[in-house]
Coordinates of C-alpha atoms and ligand atoms in Angstrom, one line a residue:
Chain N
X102 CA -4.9 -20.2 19.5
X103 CA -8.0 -20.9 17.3
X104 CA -8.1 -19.7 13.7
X105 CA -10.4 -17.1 13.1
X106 CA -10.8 -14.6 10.6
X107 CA -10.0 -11.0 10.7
X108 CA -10.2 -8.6 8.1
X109 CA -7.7 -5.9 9.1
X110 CA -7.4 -4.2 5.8
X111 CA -10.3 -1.9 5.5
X112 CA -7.9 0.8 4.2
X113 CA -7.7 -0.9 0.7
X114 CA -11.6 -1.1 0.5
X115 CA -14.3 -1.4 3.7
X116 CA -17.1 -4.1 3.8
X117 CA -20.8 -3.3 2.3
X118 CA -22.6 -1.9 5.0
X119 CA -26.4 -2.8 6.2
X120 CA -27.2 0.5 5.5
X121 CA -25.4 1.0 2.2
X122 CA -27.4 -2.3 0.8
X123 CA -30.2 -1.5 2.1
X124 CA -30.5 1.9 0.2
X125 CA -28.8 0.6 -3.0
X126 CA -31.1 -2.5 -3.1
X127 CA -34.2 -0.7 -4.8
X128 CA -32.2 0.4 -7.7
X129 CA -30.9 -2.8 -8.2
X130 CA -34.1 -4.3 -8.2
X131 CA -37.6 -3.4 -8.6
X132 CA -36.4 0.5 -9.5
X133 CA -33.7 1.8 -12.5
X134 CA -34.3 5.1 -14.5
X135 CA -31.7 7.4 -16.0
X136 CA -32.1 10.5 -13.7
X137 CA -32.0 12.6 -17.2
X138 CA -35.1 11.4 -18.5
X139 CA -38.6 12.7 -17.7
X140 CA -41.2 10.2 -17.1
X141 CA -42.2 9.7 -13.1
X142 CA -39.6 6.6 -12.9
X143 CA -36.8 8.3 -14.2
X144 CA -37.4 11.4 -11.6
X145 CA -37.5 9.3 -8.7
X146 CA -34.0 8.4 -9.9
X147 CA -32.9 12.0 -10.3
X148 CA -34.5 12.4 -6.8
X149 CA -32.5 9.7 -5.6
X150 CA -29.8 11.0 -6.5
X151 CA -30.4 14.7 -5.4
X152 CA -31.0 13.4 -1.8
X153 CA -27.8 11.6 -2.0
X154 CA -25.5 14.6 -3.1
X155 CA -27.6 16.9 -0.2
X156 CA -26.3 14.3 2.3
X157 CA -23.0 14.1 1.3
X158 CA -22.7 17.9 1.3
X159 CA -24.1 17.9 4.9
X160 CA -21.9 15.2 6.2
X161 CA -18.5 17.2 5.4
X162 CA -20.4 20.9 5.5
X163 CA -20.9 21.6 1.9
X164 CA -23.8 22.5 -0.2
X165 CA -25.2 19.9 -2.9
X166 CA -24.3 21.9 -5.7
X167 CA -20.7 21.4 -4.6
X168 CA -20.8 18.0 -4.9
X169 CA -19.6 16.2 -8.3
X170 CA -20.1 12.1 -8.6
X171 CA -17.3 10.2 -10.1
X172 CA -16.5 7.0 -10.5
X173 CA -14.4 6.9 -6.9
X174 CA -11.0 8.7 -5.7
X175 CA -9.0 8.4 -8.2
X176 CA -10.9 9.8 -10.7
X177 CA -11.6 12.7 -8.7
X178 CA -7.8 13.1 -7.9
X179 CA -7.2 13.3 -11.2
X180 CA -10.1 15.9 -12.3
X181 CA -8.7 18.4 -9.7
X182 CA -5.0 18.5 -10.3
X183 CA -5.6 17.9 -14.3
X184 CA -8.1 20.3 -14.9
X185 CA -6.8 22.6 -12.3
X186 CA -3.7 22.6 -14.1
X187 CA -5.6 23.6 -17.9
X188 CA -8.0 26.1 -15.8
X189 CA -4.7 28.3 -14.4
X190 CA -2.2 27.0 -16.6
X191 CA -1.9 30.8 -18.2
X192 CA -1.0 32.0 -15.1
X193 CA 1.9 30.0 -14.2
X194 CA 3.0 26.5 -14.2
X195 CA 4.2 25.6 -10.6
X196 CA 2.3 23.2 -8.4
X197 CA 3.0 21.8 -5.2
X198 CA 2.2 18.5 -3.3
X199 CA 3.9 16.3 -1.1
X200 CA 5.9 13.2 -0.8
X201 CA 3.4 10.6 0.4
X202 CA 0.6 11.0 -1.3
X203 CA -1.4 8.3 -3.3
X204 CA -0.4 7.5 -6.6
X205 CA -3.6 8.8 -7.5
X206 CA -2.4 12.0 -6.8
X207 CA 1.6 11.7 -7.4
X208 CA 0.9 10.3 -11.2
X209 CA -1.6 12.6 -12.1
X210 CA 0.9 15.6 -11.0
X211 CA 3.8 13.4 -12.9
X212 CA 1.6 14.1 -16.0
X213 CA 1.7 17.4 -16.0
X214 CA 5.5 17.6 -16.0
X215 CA 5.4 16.7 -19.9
X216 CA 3.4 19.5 -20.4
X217 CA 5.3 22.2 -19.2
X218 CA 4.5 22.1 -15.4
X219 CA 7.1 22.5 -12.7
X220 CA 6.7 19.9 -10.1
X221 CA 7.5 20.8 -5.9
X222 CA 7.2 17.9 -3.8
X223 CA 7.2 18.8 0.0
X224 CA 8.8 16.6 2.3
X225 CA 7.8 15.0 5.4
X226 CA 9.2 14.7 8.8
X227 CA 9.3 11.4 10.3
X228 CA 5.9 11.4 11.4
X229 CA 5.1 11.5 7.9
X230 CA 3.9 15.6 9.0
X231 CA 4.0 18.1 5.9
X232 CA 5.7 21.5 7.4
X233 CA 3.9 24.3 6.6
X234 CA 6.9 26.3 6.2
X235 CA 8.1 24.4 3.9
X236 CA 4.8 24.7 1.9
X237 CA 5.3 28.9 2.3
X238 CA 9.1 28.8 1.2
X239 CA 7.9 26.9 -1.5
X240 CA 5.2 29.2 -3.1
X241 CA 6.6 31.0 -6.1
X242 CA 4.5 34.2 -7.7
X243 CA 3.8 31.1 -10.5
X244 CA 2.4 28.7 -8.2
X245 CA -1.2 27.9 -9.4
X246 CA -2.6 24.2 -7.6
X247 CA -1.3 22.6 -4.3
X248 CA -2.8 19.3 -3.0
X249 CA -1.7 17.6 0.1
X250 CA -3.5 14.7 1.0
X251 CA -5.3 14.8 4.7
X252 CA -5.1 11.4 5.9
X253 CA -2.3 8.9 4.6
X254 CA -3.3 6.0 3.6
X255 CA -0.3 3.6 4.0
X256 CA 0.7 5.2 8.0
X257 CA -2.8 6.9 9.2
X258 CA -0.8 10.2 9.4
X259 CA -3.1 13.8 9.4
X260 CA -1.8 16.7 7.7
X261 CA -2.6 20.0 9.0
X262 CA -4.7 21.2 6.5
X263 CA -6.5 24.3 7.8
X264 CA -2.9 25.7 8.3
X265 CA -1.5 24.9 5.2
X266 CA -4.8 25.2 3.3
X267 CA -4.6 28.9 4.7
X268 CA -1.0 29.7 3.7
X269 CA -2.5 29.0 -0.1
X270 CA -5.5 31.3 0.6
X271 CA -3.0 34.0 1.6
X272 CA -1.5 33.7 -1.7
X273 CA -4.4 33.3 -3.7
X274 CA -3.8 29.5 -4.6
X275 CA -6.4 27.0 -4.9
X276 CA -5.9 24.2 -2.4
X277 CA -7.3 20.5 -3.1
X278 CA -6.7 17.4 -0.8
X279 CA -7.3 13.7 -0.9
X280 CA -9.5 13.1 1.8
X281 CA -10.3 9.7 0.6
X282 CA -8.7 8.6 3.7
X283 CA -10.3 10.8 6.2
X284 CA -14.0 11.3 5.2
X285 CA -16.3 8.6 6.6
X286 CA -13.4 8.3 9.7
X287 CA -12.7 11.4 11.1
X288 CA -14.8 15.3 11.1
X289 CA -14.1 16.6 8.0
X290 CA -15.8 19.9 7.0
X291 CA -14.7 21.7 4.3
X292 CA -14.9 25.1 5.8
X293 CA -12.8 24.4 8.6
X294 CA -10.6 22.8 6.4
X295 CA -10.3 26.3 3.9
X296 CA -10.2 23.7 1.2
X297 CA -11.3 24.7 -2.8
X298 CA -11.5 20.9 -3.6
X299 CA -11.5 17.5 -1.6
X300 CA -11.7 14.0 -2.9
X301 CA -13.3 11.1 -1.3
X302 CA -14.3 7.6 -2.3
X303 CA -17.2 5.5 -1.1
X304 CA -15.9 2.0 -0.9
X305 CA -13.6 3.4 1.7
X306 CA -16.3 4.0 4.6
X307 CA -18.8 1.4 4.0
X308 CA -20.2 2.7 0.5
X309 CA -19.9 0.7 -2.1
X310 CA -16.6 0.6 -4.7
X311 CA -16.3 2.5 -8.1
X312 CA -18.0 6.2 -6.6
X313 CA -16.8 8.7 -4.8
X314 CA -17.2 12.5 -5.1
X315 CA -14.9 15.8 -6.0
X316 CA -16.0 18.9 -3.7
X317 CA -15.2 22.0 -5.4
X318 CA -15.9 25.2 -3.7
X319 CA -18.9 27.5 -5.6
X320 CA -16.6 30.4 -7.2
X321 CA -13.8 28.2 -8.1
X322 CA -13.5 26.9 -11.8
X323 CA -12.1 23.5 -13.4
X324 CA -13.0 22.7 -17.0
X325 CA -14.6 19.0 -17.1
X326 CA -12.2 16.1 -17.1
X327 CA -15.0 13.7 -18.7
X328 CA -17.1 15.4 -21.1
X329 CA -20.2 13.9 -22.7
X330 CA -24.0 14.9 -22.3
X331 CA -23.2 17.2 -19.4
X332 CA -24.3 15.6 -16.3
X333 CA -23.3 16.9 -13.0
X334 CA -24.4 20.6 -14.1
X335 CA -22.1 20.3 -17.1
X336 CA -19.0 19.5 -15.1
X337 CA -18.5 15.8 -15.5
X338 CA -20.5 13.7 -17.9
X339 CA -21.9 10.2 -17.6
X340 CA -25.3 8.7 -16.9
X341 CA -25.4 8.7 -12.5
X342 CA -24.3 5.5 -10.9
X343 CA -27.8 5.6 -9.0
X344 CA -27.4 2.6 -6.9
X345 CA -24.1 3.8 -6.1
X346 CA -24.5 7.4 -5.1
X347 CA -27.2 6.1 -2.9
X348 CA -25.1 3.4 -0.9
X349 CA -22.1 6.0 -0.7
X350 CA -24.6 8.8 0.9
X351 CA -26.3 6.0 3.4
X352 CA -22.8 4.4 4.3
X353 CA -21.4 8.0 4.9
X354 CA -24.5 9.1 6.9
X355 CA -24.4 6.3 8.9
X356 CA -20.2 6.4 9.3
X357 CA -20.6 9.7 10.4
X358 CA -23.5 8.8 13.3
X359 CA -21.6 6.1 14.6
X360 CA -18.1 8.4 14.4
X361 CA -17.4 9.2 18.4
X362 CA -18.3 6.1 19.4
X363 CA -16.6 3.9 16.4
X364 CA -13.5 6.1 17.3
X365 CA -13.1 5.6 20.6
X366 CA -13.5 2.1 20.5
X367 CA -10.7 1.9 17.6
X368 CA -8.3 3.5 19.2
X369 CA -8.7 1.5 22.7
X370 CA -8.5 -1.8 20.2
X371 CA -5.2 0.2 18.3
X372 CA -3.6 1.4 21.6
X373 CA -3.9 -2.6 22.6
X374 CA -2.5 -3.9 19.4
X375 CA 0.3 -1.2 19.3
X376 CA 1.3 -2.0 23.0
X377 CA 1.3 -6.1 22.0
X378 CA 3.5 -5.4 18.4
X379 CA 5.9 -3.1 19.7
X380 CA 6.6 -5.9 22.6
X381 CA 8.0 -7.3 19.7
X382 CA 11.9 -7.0 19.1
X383 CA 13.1 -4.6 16.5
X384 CA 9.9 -3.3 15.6
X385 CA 8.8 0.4 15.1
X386 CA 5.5 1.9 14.6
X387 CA 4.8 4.0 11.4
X388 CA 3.7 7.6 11.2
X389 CA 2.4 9.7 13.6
X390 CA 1.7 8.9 17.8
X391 CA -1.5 11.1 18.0
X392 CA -2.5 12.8 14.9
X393 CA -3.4 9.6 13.1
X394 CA -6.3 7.9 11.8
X395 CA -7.7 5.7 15.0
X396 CA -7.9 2.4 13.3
X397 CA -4.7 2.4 11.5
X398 CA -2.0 0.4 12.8
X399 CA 1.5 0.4 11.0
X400 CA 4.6 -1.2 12.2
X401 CA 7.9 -2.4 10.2
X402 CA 9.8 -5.7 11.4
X403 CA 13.3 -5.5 11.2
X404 CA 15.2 -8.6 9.2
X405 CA 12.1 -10.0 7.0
X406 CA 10.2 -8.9 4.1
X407 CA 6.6 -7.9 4.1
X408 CA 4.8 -9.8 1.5
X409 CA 6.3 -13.3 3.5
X410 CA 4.4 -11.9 6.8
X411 CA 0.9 -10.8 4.7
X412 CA 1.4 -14.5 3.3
X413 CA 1.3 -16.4 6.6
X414 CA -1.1 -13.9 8.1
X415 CA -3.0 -14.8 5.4
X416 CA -2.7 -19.1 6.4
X417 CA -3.9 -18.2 9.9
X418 CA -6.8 -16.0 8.5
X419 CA -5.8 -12.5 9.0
X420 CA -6.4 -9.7 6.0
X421 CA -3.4 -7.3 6.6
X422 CA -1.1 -5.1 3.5
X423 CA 2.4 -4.1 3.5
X424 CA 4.6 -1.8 1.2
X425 CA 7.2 -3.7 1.0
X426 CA 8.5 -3.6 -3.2
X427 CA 7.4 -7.5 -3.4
X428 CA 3.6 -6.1 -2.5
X429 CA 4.2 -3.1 -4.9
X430 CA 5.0 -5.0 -7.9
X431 CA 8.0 -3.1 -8.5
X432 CA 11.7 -3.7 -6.5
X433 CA 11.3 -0.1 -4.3
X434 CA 9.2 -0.2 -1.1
X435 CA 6.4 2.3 -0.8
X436 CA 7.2 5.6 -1.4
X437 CA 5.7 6.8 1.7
X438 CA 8.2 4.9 4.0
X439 CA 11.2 6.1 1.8
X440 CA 10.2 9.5 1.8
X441 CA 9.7 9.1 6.4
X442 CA 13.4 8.0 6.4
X443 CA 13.4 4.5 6.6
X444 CA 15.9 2.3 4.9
X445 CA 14.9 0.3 1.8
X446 CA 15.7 -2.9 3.8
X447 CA 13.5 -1.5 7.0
X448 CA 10.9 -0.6 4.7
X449 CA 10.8 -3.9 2.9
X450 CA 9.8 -5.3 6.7
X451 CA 6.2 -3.2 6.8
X452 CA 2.8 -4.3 7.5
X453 CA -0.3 -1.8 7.4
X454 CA -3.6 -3.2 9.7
X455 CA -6.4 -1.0 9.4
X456 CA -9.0 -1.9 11.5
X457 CA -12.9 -1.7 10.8
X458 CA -15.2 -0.7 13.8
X459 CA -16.7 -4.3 14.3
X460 CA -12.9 -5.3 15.2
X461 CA -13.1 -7.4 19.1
X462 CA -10.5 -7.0 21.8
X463 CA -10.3 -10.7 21.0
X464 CA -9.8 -10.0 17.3
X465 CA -6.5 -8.0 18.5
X466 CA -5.0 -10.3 20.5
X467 CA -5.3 -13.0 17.7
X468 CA -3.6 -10.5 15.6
X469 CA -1.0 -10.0 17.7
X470 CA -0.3 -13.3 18.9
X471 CA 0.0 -14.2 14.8
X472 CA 2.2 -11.7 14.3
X473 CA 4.7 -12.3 16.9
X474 CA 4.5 -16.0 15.7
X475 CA 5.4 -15.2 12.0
X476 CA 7.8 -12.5 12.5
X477 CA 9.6 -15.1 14.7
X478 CA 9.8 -17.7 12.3
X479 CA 10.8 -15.5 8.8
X480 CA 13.4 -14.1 11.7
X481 CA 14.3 -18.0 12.1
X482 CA 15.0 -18.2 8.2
X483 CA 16.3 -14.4 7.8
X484 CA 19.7 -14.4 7.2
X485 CA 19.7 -11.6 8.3
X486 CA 18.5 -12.3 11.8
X487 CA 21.7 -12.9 14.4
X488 CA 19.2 -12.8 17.1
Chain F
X668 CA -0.7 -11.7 -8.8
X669 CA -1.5 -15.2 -8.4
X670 CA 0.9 -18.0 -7.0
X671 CA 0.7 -21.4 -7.9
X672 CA -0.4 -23.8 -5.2
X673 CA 3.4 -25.0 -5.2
X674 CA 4.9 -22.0 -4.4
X675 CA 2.7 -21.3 -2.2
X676 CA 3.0 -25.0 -0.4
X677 CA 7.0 -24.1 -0.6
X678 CA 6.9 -20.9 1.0
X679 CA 4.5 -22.0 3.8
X680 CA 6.4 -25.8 4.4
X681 CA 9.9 -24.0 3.0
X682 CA 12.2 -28.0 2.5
X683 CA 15.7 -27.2 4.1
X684 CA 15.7 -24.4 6.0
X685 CA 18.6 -23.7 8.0
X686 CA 22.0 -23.7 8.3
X687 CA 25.0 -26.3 8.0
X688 CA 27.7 -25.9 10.6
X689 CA 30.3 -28.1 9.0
X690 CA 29.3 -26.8 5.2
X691 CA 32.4 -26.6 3.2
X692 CA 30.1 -24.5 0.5
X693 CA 28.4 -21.4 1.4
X694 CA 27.0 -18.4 -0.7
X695 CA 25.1 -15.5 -0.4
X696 CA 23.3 -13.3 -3.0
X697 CA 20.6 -10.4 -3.1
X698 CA 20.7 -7.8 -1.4
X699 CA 18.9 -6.1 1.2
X700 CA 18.0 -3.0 0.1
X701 CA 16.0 -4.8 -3.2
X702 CA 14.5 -6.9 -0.9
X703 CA 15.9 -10.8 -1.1
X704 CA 19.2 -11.9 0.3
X705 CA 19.5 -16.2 0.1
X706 CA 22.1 -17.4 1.4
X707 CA 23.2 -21.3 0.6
X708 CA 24.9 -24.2 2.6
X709 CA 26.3 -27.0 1.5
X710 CA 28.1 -30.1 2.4
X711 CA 30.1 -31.4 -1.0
X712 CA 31.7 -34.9 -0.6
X713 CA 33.4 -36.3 -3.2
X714 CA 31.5 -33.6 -5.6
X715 CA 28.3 -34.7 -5.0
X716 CA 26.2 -32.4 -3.1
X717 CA 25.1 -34.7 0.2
X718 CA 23.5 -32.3 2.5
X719 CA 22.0 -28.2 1.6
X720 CA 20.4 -25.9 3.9
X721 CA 18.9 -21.9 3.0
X722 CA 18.4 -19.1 4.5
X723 CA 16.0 -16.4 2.7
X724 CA 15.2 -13.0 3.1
X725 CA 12.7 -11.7 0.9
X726 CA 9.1 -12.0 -0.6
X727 CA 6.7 -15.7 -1.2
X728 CA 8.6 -16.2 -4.4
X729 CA 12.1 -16.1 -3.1
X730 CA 11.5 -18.3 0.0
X731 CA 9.6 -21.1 -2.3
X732 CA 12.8 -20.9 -5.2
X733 CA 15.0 -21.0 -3.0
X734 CA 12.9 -24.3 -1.5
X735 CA 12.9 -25.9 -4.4
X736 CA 16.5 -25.3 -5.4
X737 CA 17.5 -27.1 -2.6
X738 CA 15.2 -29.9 -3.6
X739 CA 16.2 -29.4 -7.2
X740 CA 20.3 -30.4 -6.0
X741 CA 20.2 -32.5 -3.1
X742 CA 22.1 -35.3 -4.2
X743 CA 23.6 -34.1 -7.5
X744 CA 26.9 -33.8 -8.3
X745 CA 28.6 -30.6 -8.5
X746 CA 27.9 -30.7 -12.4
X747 CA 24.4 -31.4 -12.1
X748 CA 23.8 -28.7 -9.9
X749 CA 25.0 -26.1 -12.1
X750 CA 23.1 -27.2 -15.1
X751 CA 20.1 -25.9 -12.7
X752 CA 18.9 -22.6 -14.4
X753 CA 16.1 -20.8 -12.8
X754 CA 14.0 -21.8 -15.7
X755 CA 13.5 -24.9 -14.4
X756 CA 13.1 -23.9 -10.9
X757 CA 10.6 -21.7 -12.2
X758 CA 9.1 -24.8 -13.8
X759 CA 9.3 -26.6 -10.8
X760 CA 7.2 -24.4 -9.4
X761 CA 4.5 -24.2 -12.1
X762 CA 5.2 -21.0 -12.6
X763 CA 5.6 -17.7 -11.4
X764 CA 4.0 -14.1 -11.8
X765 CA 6.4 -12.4 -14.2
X766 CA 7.5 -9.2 -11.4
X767 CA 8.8 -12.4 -9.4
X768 CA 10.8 -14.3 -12.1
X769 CA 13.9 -12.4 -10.9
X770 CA 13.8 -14.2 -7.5
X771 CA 14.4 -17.9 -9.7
X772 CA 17.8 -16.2 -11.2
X773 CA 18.5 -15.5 -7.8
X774 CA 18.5 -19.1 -6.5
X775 CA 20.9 -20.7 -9.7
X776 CA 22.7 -17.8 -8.8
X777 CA 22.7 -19.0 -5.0
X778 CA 23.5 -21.8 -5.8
X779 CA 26.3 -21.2 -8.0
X780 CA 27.8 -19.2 -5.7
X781 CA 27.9 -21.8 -3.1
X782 CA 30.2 -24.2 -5.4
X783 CA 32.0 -21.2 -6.5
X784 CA 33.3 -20.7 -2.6
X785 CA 33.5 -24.3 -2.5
X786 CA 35.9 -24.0 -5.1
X787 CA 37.9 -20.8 -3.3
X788 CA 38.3 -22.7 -0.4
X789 CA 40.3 -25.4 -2.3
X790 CA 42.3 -22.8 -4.0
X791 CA 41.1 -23.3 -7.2
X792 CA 39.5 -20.3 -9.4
X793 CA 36.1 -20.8 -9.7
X794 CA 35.5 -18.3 -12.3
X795 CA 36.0 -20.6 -15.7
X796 CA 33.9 -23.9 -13.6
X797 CA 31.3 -21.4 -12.1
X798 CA 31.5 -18.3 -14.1
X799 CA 30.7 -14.8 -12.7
X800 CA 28.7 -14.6 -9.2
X801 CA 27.9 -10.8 -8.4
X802 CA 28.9 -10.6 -5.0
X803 CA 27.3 -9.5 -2.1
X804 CA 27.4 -5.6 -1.8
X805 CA 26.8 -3.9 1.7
X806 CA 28.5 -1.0 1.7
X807 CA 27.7 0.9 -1.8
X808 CA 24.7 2.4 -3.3
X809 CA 23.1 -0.4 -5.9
X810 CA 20.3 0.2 -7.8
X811 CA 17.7 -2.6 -7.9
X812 CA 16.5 -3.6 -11.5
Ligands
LIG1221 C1 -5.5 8.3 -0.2 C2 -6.2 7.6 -1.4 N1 -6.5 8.3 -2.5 C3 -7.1 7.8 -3.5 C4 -7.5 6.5 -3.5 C5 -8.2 5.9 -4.7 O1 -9.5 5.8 -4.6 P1 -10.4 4.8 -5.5 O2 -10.0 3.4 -5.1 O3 -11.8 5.1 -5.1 O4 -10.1 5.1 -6.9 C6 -7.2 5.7 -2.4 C7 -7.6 4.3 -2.3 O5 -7.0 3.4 -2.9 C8 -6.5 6.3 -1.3 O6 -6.2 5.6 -0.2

């Protein structure tokens, strides 16, 4: 088996693509301009950036004046929950999420709690699948803001969110989700979706790191979370990130071209990969069998810790993440396999590959043929291992 | 987080893994559900500590401590070997990232709770030579700190 390397971890942050560099390079080069100014170099910027937000908006069925920049998912998680919360906080203080989201999302709602907010978190099934009944029976007349995240990060898992996004209609609640997951990787569009407000993050689809974009739906109303000289129509302040915005709407374009065909191959290269890990002694697979990103594969190893296997993946070249507490920084495995009923010590044994579209049947095979090698030998020095 | 490059050389070439089938010394700490169980062999003769072996479950950190306390009292007498604290295991090791520093307790704690069941086995009480050795709890509810 010759060492090669394989980067399988495209869920914590994607490779630059041709096309993102290619429209970022100008204004990093021979063109700059602050899009507010008004001399000819400085509108070529603004028109930069205008062609950038009206592709975004096409590519997930929104219009541009939809479309806020930030400075990538995490910020827009937090200006739609936080500023959803001030905009409706008179008319109750209940919101609801669920149990896997990001910490993007989870923290930001954690926030709120010492202001006077009531906190529901929905559970998940197994699969890591939010029950939509559980989101009705959960809706109280004070229940102002839910946001359920569309595709998990840590097991690939998609919510439905046109059902549960119209059980919040029905009751007159704005509805955001974390798509930061989805967009770039699967169809998103935001009618279908009956979403008010969706997040998504460029680095995570080819674009480059440190932008991404909030949706919010024309009628509905958030107060700014950055204020400043009122960019972004007033909404959120900050000189535009040209070079970024541009790379984000030419990697996003391009991600959703190459979609069908991308997808199909991913999920012939994850079907393989699955078929080869699960061949594997007391090994599961994570989240759920169909309705799941195509180029996520998550397993957990019985008997040995994750961080040890991302380790020796690491010595044979392979890029892979686990959320096992070593990995976290903190002694509890990811939240997200707690809350789909795994055992601390079974959660401890995870390992998240998420696959990029340039991934090679070849590529699999290594990884699999790595992985049954390492999980063998931490089984070896596991005393927890009878085998 | 960073590793040094010998923790990382002891958790990829781990020294003394394995078990010892005539050990007369054998502790376990850790627990699974925070994620590192080691578990310690030894063979005492005349209370010097001749021949050690580990088994580890758990992250980088507590594979290469546990590593190195095997190196650290391999050939030591039983009053050598628990002067060990995890400070110098730690040291041993050049250092590691402060979320990881528990794993080092948890090898002098291995360790100690190897020549504390040496100790049982003789019927002596190891608890005034030894000290206390948190034992090994499957079957309750333990929070990890
Ligand atoms: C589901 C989800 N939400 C939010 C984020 C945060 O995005 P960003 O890294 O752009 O801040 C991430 C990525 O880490 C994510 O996976």
């Amino acid at each position: 088996m010759q060492k090669r390397f394989v980067y399988a971890d495209n869920a914590a942050t994607s490779p630059l693509s041709k096309e993102a560099f290619d429209a970022m390079k100008p204004w990093l080069t021979e063109k700059w301009g602050n899009p507010s100014s008004i001399y000819s170099a400085a509108r070529d910027a603004r028109k930069a950036v205008e062609m950038a937000r009206a592709d975004i908006a096409d590519s997930i069925g929104a219009k541009p004046e939809e479309i806020y920049f930030t400075s990538g998912g995490t910020e827009a998680d937090n200006w739609a929950i936080k500023s959803s919360a001030k905009a409706f906080g008179k008319k109750g203080r209940h919101l609801i999420t669920s149990a896997i989201e990001h910490h993007a999302v989870s923290s930001s709602m954690e926030s709120l709690t010492s202001e006077g907010f009531e906190i529901t978190v929905l559970p998940v099934d197994k699969y890591g699948m939010v029950s939509p009944a559980d989101l009705e029976k959960a809706i109280r007349p004070d229940t102002i803001f839910i946001s359920i995240m569309l595709a998990n990060n840590e097991i690939g898992t998609i919510q439905p969110i046109e059902e549960l996004a119209e059980i919040a209609k029905k009751h007159n609640i704005p509805f955001h989700t974390d798509a930061v997951q989805a967009v770039g990787h699967i169809p998103v569009n935001v009618d279908e979706l009956k979403v008010d407000m969706l997040s998504m993050s460029s680095h995570k689809f080819g674009g480059p790191q440190g932008v991404g974009a909030l949706y919010i739906r024309k009628g509905v109303r958030i107060p700014p979370l950055m204020h400043g000289g009122g960019h972004e129509r007033g909404r959120r302040s900050g000189t535009e990130n040209v070079a970024g915005v541009c790379g984000m709407a030419a990697a996003l374009k391009h991600a959703v071209e190459i979609m069908p065909e991308a997808n199909a191959h991913l999920k012939h290269i994850s079907d393989r990969l699955f078929d080869k890990l699960l061949q594997i002694p007391y090994t599961q697979a994570t989240g759920h069998p169909e309705k799941r990103l195509p180029g996520t594969v998550s397993v957990v190893f019985n008997y040995i810790e994750g961080e040890s296997i991302i380790l020796l993946l690491d010595s044979k070249g392979i890029s892979a993440s686990s959320g096992s507490a070593c990995t976290s920084g903190s002694l509890d495995p990811s939240h997200v396999l707690l809350a789909i009923g795994l055992p601390h010590e079974v959660a401890h044994g995870s390992v998240r590959l998420s696959l990029g579209k340039d991934i090679t049947e070849e590529d699999a095979d290594y990884i699999a043929e790595s992985l049954t090698e390492v999980v063998d030998r931490l089984r070896t020095m596991s005393p927890l291992w009878k085998g | 987080m960073m590793y040094s490059d010998k923790v990382l050389d002891h958790f990829q070439n781990p020294r003394n893994v394995g078990e010892i089938e005539d050990a007369n010394a054998v502790g376990l700490v850790g627990n699974a559900k925070c994620g590192d169980i080691m578990q310690m062999f030894m063979k005492i003769e005349d209370d010097k500590i001749v021949d050690v072996k580990f088994k580890t479950f758990g992250c980088g950190a507590a594979v290469a401590t546990s590593s190195m306390a095997t190196e650290l009292v391999l050939g030591k007498t039983i009053d050598e070997a628990l002067q060990l604290t995890n400070r110098a295991v730690m040291e041993a090791l050049d250092g590691l990232p402060p979320v990881k520093v528990h794993c080092s307790v948890l090898a002098e704690q291995a360790i100690r709770a190897a020549i504390s069941d040496y100790y049982k086995r003789q019927g002596i009480d190891p608890e005034p030579i030894v000290g206390k050795i948190e034992e090994v709890d499957h079957d309750h509810e333990i929070a990890c700190d």
